[in-house]
Coordinates of C-alpha atoms in Angstrom, one line a residue:
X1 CA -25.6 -56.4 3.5
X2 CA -23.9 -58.9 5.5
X3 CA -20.9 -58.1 8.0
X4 CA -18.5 -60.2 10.2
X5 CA -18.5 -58.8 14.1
X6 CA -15.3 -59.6 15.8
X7 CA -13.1 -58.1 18.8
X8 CA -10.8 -58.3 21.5
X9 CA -8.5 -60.6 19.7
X10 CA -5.5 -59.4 22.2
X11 CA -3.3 -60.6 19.7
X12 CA 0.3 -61.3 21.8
X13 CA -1.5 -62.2 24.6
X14 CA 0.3 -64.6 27.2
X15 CA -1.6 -66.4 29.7
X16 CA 0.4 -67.9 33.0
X17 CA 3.6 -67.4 30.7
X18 CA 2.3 -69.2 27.9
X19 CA 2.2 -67.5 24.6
X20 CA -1.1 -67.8 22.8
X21 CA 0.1 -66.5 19.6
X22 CA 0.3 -69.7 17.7
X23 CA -3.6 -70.6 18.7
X24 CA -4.0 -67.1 17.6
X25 CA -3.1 -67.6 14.4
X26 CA -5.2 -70.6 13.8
X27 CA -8.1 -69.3 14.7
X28 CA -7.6 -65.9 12.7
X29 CA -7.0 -68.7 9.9
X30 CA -10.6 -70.2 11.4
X31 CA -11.9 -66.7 10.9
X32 CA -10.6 -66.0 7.0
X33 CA -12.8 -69.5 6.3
X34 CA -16.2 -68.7 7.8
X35 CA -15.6 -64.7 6.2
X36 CA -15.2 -66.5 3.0
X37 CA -18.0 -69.4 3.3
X38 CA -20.3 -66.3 4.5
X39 CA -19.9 -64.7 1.8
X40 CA -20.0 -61.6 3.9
X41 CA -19.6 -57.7 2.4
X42 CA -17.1 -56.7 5.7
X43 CA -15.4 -57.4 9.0
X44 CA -16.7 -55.0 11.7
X45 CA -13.2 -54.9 14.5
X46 CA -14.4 -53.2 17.7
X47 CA -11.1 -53.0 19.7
X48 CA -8.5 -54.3 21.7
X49 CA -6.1 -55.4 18.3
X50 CA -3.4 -56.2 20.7
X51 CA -2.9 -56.8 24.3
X52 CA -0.6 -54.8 25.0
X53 CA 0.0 -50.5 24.3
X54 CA 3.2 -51.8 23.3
X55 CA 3.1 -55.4 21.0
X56 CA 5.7 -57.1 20.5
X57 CA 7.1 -57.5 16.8
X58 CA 5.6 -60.8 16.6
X59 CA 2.4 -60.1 17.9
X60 CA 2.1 -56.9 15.1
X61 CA 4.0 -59.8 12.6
X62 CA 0.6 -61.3 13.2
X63 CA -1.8 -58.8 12.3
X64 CA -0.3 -57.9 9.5
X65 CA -0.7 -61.0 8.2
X66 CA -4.3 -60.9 9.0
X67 CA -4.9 -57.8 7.6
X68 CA -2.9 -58.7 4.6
X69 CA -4.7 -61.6 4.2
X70 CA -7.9 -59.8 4.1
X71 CA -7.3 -56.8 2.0
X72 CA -6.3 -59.9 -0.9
X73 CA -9.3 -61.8 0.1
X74 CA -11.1 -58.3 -0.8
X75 CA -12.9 -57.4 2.5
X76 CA -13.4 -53.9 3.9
X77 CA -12.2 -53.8 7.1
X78 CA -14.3 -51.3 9.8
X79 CA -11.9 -51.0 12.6
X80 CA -11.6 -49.1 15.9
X81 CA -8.5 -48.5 19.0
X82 CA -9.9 -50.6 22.4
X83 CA -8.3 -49.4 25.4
X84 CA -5.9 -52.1 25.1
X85 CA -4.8 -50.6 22.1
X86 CA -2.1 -47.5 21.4
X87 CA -3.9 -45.5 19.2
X88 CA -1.2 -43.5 17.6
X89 CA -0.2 -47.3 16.8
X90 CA -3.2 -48.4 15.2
X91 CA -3.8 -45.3 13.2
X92 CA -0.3 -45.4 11.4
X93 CA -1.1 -45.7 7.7
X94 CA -4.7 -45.4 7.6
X95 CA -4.8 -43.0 5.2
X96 CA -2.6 -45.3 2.9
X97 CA -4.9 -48.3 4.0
X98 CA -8.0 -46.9 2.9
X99 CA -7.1 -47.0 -0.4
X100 CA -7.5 -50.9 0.2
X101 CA -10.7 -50.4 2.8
X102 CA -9.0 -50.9 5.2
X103 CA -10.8 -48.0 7.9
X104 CA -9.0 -47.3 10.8
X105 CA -10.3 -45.0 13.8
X106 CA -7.6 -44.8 16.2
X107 CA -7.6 -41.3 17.9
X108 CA -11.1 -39.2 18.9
X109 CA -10.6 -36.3 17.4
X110 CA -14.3 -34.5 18.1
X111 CA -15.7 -36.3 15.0
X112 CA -16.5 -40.1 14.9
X113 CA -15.5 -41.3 11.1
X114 CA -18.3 -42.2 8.9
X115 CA -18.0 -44.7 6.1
X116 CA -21.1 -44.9 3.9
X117 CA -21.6 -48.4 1.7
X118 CA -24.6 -49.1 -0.4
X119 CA -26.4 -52.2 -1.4
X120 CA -30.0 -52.9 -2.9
X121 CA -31.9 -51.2 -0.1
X122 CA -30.2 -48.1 -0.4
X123 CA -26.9 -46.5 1.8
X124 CA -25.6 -48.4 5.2
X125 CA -23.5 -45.8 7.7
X126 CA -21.1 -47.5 9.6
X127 CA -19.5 -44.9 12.3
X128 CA -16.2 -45.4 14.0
X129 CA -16.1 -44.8 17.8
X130 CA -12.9 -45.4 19.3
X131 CA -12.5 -46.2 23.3
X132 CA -13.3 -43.2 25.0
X133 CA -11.8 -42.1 28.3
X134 CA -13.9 -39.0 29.8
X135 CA -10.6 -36.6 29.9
X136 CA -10.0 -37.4 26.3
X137 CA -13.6 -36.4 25.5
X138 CA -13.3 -33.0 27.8
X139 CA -10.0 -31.9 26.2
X140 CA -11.1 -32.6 22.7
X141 CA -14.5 -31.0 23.1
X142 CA -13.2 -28.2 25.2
X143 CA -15.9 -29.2 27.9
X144 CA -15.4 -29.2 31.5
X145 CA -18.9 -30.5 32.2
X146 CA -17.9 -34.3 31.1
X147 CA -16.8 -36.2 34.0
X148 CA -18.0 -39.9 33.3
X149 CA -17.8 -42.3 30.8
X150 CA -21.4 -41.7 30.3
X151 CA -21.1 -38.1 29.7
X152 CA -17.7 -38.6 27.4
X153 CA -19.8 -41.1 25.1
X154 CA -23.1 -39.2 25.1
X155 CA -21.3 -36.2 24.2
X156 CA -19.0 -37.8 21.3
X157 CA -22.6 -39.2 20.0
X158 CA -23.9 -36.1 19.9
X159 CA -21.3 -34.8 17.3
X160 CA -22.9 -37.2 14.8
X161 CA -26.1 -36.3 12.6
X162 CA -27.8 -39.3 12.0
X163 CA -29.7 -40.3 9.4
X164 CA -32.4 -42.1 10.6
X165 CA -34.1 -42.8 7.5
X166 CA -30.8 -45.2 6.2
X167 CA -29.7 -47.9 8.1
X168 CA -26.5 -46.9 10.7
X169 CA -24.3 -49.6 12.0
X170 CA -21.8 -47.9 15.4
X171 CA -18.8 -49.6 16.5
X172 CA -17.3 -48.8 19.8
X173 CA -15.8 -50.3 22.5
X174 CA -17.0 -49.5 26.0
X175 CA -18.7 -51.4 29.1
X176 CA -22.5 -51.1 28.3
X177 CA -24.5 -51.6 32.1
X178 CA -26.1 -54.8 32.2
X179 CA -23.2 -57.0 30.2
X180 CA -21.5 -60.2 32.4
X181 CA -17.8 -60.1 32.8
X182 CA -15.1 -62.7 32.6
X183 CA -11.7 -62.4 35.0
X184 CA -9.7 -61.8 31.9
X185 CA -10.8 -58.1 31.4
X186 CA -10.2 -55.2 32.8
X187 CA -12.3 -54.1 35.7
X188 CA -12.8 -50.7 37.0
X189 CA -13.9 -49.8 40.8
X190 CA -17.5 -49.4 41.3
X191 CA -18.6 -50.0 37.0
X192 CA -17.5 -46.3 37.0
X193 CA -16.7 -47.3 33.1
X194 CA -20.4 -48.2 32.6
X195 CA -22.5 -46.4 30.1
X196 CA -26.3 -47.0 29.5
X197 CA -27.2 -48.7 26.3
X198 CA -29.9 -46.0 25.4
X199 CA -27.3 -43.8 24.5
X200 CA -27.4 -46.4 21.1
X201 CA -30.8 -46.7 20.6
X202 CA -31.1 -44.6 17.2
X203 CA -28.3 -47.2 15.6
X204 CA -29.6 -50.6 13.7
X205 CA -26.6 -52.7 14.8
X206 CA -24.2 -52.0 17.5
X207 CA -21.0 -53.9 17.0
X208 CA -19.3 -53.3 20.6
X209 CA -16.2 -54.3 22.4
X210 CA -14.5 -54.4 25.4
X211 CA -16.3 -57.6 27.0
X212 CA -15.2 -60.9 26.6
X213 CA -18.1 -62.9 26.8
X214 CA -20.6 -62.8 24.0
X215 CA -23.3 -61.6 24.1
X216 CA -26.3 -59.0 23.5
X217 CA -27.2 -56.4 26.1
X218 CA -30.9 -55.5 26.2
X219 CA -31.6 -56.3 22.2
X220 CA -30.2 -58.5 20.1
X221 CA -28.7 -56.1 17.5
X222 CA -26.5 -54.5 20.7
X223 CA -24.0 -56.9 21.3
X224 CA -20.5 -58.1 21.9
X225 CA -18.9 -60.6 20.2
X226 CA -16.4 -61.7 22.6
X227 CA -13.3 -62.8 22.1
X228 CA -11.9 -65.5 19.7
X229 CA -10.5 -67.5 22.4
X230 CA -10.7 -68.3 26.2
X231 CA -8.4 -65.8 28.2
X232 CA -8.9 -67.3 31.6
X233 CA -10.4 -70.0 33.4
X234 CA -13.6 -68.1 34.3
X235 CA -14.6 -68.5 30.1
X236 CA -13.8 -72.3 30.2
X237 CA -17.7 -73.5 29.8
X238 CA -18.0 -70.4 27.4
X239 CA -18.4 -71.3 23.4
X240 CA -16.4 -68.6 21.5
X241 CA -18.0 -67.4 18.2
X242 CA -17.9 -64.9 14.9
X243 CA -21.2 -62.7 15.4
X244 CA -22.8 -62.6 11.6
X245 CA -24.9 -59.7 11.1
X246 CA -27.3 -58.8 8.1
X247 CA -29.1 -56.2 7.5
X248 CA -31.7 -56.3 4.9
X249 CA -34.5 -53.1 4.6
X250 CA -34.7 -51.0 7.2
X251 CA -35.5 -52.4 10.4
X252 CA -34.9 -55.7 10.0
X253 CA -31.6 -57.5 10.8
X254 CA -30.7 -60.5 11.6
X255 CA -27.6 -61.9 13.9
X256 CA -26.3 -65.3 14.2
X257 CA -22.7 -67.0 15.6
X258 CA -20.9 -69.5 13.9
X259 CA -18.8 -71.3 16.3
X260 CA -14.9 -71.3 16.2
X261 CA -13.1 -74.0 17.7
X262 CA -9.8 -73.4 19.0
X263 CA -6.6 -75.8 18.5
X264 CA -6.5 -76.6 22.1
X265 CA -9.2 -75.6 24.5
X266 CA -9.1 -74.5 27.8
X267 CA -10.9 -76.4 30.4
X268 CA -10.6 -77.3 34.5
X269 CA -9.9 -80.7 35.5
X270 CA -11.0 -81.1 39.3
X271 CA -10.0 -84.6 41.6
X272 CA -7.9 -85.9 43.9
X273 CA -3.8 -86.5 42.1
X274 CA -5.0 -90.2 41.8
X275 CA -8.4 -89.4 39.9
X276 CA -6.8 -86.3 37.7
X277 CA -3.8 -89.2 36.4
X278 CA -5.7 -91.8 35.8
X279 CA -5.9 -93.1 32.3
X280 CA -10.4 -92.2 32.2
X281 CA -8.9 -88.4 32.8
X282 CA -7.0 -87.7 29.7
X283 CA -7.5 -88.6 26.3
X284 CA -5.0 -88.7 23.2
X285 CA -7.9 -85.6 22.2
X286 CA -7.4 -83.3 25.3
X287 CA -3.9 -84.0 26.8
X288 CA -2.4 -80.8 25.1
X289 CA -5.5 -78.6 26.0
X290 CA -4.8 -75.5 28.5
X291 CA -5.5 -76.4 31.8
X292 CA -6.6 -75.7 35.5
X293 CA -5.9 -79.0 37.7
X294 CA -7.6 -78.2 41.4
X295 CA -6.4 -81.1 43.2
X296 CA -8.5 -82.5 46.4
X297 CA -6.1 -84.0 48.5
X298 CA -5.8 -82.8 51.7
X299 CA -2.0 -82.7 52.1
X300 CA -0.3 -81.0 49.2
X301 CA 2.1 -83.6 46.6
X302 CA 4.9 -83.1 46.6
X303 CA 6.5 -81.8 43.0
X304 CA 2.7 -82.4 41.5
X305 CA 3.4 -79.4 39.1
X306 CA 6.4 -81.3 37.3
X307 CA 5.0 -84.8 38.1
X308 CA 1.3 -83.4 36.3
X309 CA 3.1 -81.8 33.1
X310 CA 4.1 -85.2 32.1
X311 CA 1.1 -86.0 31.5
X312 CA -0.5 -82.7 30.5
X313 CA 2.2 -80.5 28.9
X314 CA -0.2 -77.5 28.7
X315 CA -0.7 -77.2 32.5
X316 CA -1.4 -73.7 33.3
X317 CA -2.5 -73.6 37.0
X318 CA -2.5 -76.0 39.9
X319 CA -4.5 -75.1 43.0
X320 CA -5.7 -76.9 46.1
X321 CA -9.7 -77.2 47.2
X322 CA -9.5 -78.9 50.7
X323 CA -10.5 -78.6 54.1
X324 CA -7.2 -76.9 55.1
X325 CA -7.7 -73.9 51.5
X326 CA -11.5 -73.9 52.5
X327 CA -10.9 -72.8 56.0
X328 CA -8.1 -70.4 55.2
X329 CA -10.6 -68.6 52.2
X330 CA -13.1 -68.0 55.1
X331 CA -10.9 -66.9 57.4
X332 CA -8.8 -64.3 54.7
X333 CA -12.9 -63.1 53.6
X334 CA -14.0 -62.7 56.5
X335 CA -10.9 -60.5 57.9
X336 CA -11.7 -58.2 54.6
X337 CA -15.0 -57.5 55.6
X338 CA -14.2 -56.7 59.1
X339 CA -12.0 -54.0 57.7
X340 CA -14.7 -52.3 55.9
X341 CA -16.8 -49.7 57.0
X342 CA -20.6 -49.9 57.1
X343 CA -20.6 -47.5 53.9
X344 CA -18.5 -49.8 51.9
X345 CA -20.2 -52.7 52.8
X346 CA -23.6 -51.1 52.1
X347 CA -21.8 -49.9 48.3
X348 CA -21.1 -53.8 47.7
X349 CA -24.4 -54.6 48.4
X350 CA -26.1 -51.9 46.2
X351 CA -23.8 -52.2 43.3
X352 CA -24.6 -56.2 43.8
X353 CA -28.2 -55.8 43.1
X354 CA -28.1 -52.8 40.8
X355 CA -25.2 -53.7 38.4
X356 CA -24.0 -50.1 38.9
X357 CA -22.4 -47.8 41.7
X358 CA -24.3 -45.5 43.8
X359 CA -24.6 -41.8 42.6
X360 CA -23.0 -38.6 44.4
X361 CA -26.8 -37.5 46.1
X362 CA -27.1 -41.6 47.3
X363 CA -24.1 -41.6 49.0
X364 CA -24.5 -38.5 50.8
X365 CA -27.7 -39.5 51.6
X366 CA -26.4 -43.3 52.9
X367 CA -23.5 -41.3 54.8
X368 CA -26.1 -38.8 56.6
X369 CA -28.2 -42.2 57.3
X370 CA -25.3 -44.1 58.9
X371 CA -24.2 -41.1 61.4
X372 CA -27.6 -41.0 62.4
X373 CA -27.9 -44.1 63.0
X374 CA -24.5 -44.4 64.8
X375 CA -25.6 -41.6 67.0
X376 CA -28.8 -42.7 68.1
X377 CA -26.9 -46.1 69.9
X378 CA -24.4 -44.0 71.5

């Protein structure tokens, strides 16, 4: 059985006040193509619909066209709330759209929604996790012991009575420990989001959300599929992608990406205002791509922002990279580490290494370790 993984399509999404919505709908249209020359048996959504709680009428406009267009096209749909998402939203009518496949889960109720399919080696469960919040988890379970994302997964996992025997396909939407961010997500302090990838070690595929970068975390069949397009200049080297899963017998599945390739991509064009308007710059190809100009002259042109977008319409950002922008960046980081205390600095440094924060015990430890320290040179 064969399935399209796809997510974070932040559908409404603008980017330096520019609305992505029309490049969204060409590459939605890019999608439709490869789930049709794939021939593939689903579409796997895991989160993040829309960008915002609240999309505008165009941006939902949009997905219903999608979805439209895939209900005709006769492809289930497998589809979960990200934490960009409003869930009570998403789940309108998913009792009505399941009568076309369509599967929402929206909401965590205490039971993750199970949608069994079968092919010629026997039943495939795919289970619907929605983003998970730790509160949500304790209120719904009626358990005061959940505290961290971790916990809040773990025990919404634990609700579920795998069969172990058939082949189980999870889609969620969390930060898994381990996976490489991009500047266009959403970032909390310390990784407290992070949850260990073990927690999905029972499930064949797992179809995740939440990072924009594709990618697999640990194995292959544990992965993100990142988003459809570049949401900031931190993805412009990235190659965006549909993940293609198949699962043949038990234990034995296979993932590939098929590229997409946007209408106009996003890149960084770096030089001094000479270099960047020269006619070896630009081509008639990539004028009307999105762009980042960093110019390298070291006094600042006048009007370049206006003078540039003749040339390149789709100007996003214009920043400086010279002596003078050098000198002030080391100045303004090194006034921010001043201001820390030894136990900050030292929580930097531990999370660099280790990809995660410190625990309750380590800190108290560290603390205990720095007083002592501070009192023997007194």
């Amino acid at each position: 059985m064969k399935f399209a993984h796809i997510a974070d399509l932040h559908i409404g999404k603008r980017i330096y006040d520019f609305s992505m919505l029309d490049d969204q709908k060409y590459i939605l249209n890019q999608m439709l193509d490869i789930f049709c020359r794939h021939q593939v048996d689903g579409i796997l959504i895991a989160g993040d619909i829309y960008d915002k709680t609240v999309p505008s009428a165009e941006a939902v406009q949009l997905f219903d066209w999608f979805l439209t267009q895939l209900a005709q096209k006769k492809f289930p749909v497998y589809m979960i709330s990200g934490n960009h998402d409003s869930p009570e939203r998403l789940s309108f009518g998913s009792g009505l759209f399941e009568n076309s496949n369509i599967y929402i889960s929206g909401i965590y109720d205490g039971e993750v929604k199970k949608v069994t399919v079968q092919d010629r080696y026997g039943a495939v469960h795919i289970y619907l996790l929605p983003f998970l919040k730790p509160a949500a988890v304790r209120h719904t379970l009626d358990r005061e012991d959940i505290n961290t994302y971790q916990e809040g997964v773990e025990a919404a996992l634990s609700k579920i009575s795998l069969e172990v025997k058939d082949r189980n396909i999870l889609v969620a939407h969390q930060f898994v420990t381990g996976a490489g961010r991009s500047d266009s997500e959403e970032v909390s302090v310390g990784g407290v989001d992070n949850v260990d990838g073990e927690l999905f070690r029972e499930f064949d595929y797992v179809a995740l959300g939440h990072i924009h970068r594709p990618q697999h975390v640990g194995r292959e069949e544990l992965r993100y599929s990142g988003t459809p397009l570049k949401y900031s200049f931190s993805e412009a080297s990235q190659e965006k992608s549909v993940t293609i899963v198949e699962l043949k017998e038990k234990g034995n599945v296979e993932v590939s990406a098929v590229p997409l390739i946007p209408a106009r991509d996003m890149r960084k064009l770096k030089g001094t205002y000479m270099e960047v308007t020269s006619r070896d710059a630009y081509t008639p190809e990539n004028k009307y791509d999105y762009l980042q100009i960093i110019l390298t002259d070291d006094e600042e042109v006048p009007g370049a922002m206006e003078k540039l977008r003749t040339i390149y319409p789709n100007l996003m950002c214009l920043e400086y990279d010279n002596r003078r922008t050098r000198e002030n960046r080391q100045i303004s980081d090194f006034e921010q580490q001043e201001n820390k205390s030894e136990m900050e600095l030292f929580q930097e440094f531990y999370e660099l290494l280790n990809n995660e924060p410190l625990k309750e015990e380590q800190k108290e430890f560290m603390e205990g370790l720095i007083q002592n320290l501070k009192e023997d040179t007194i």
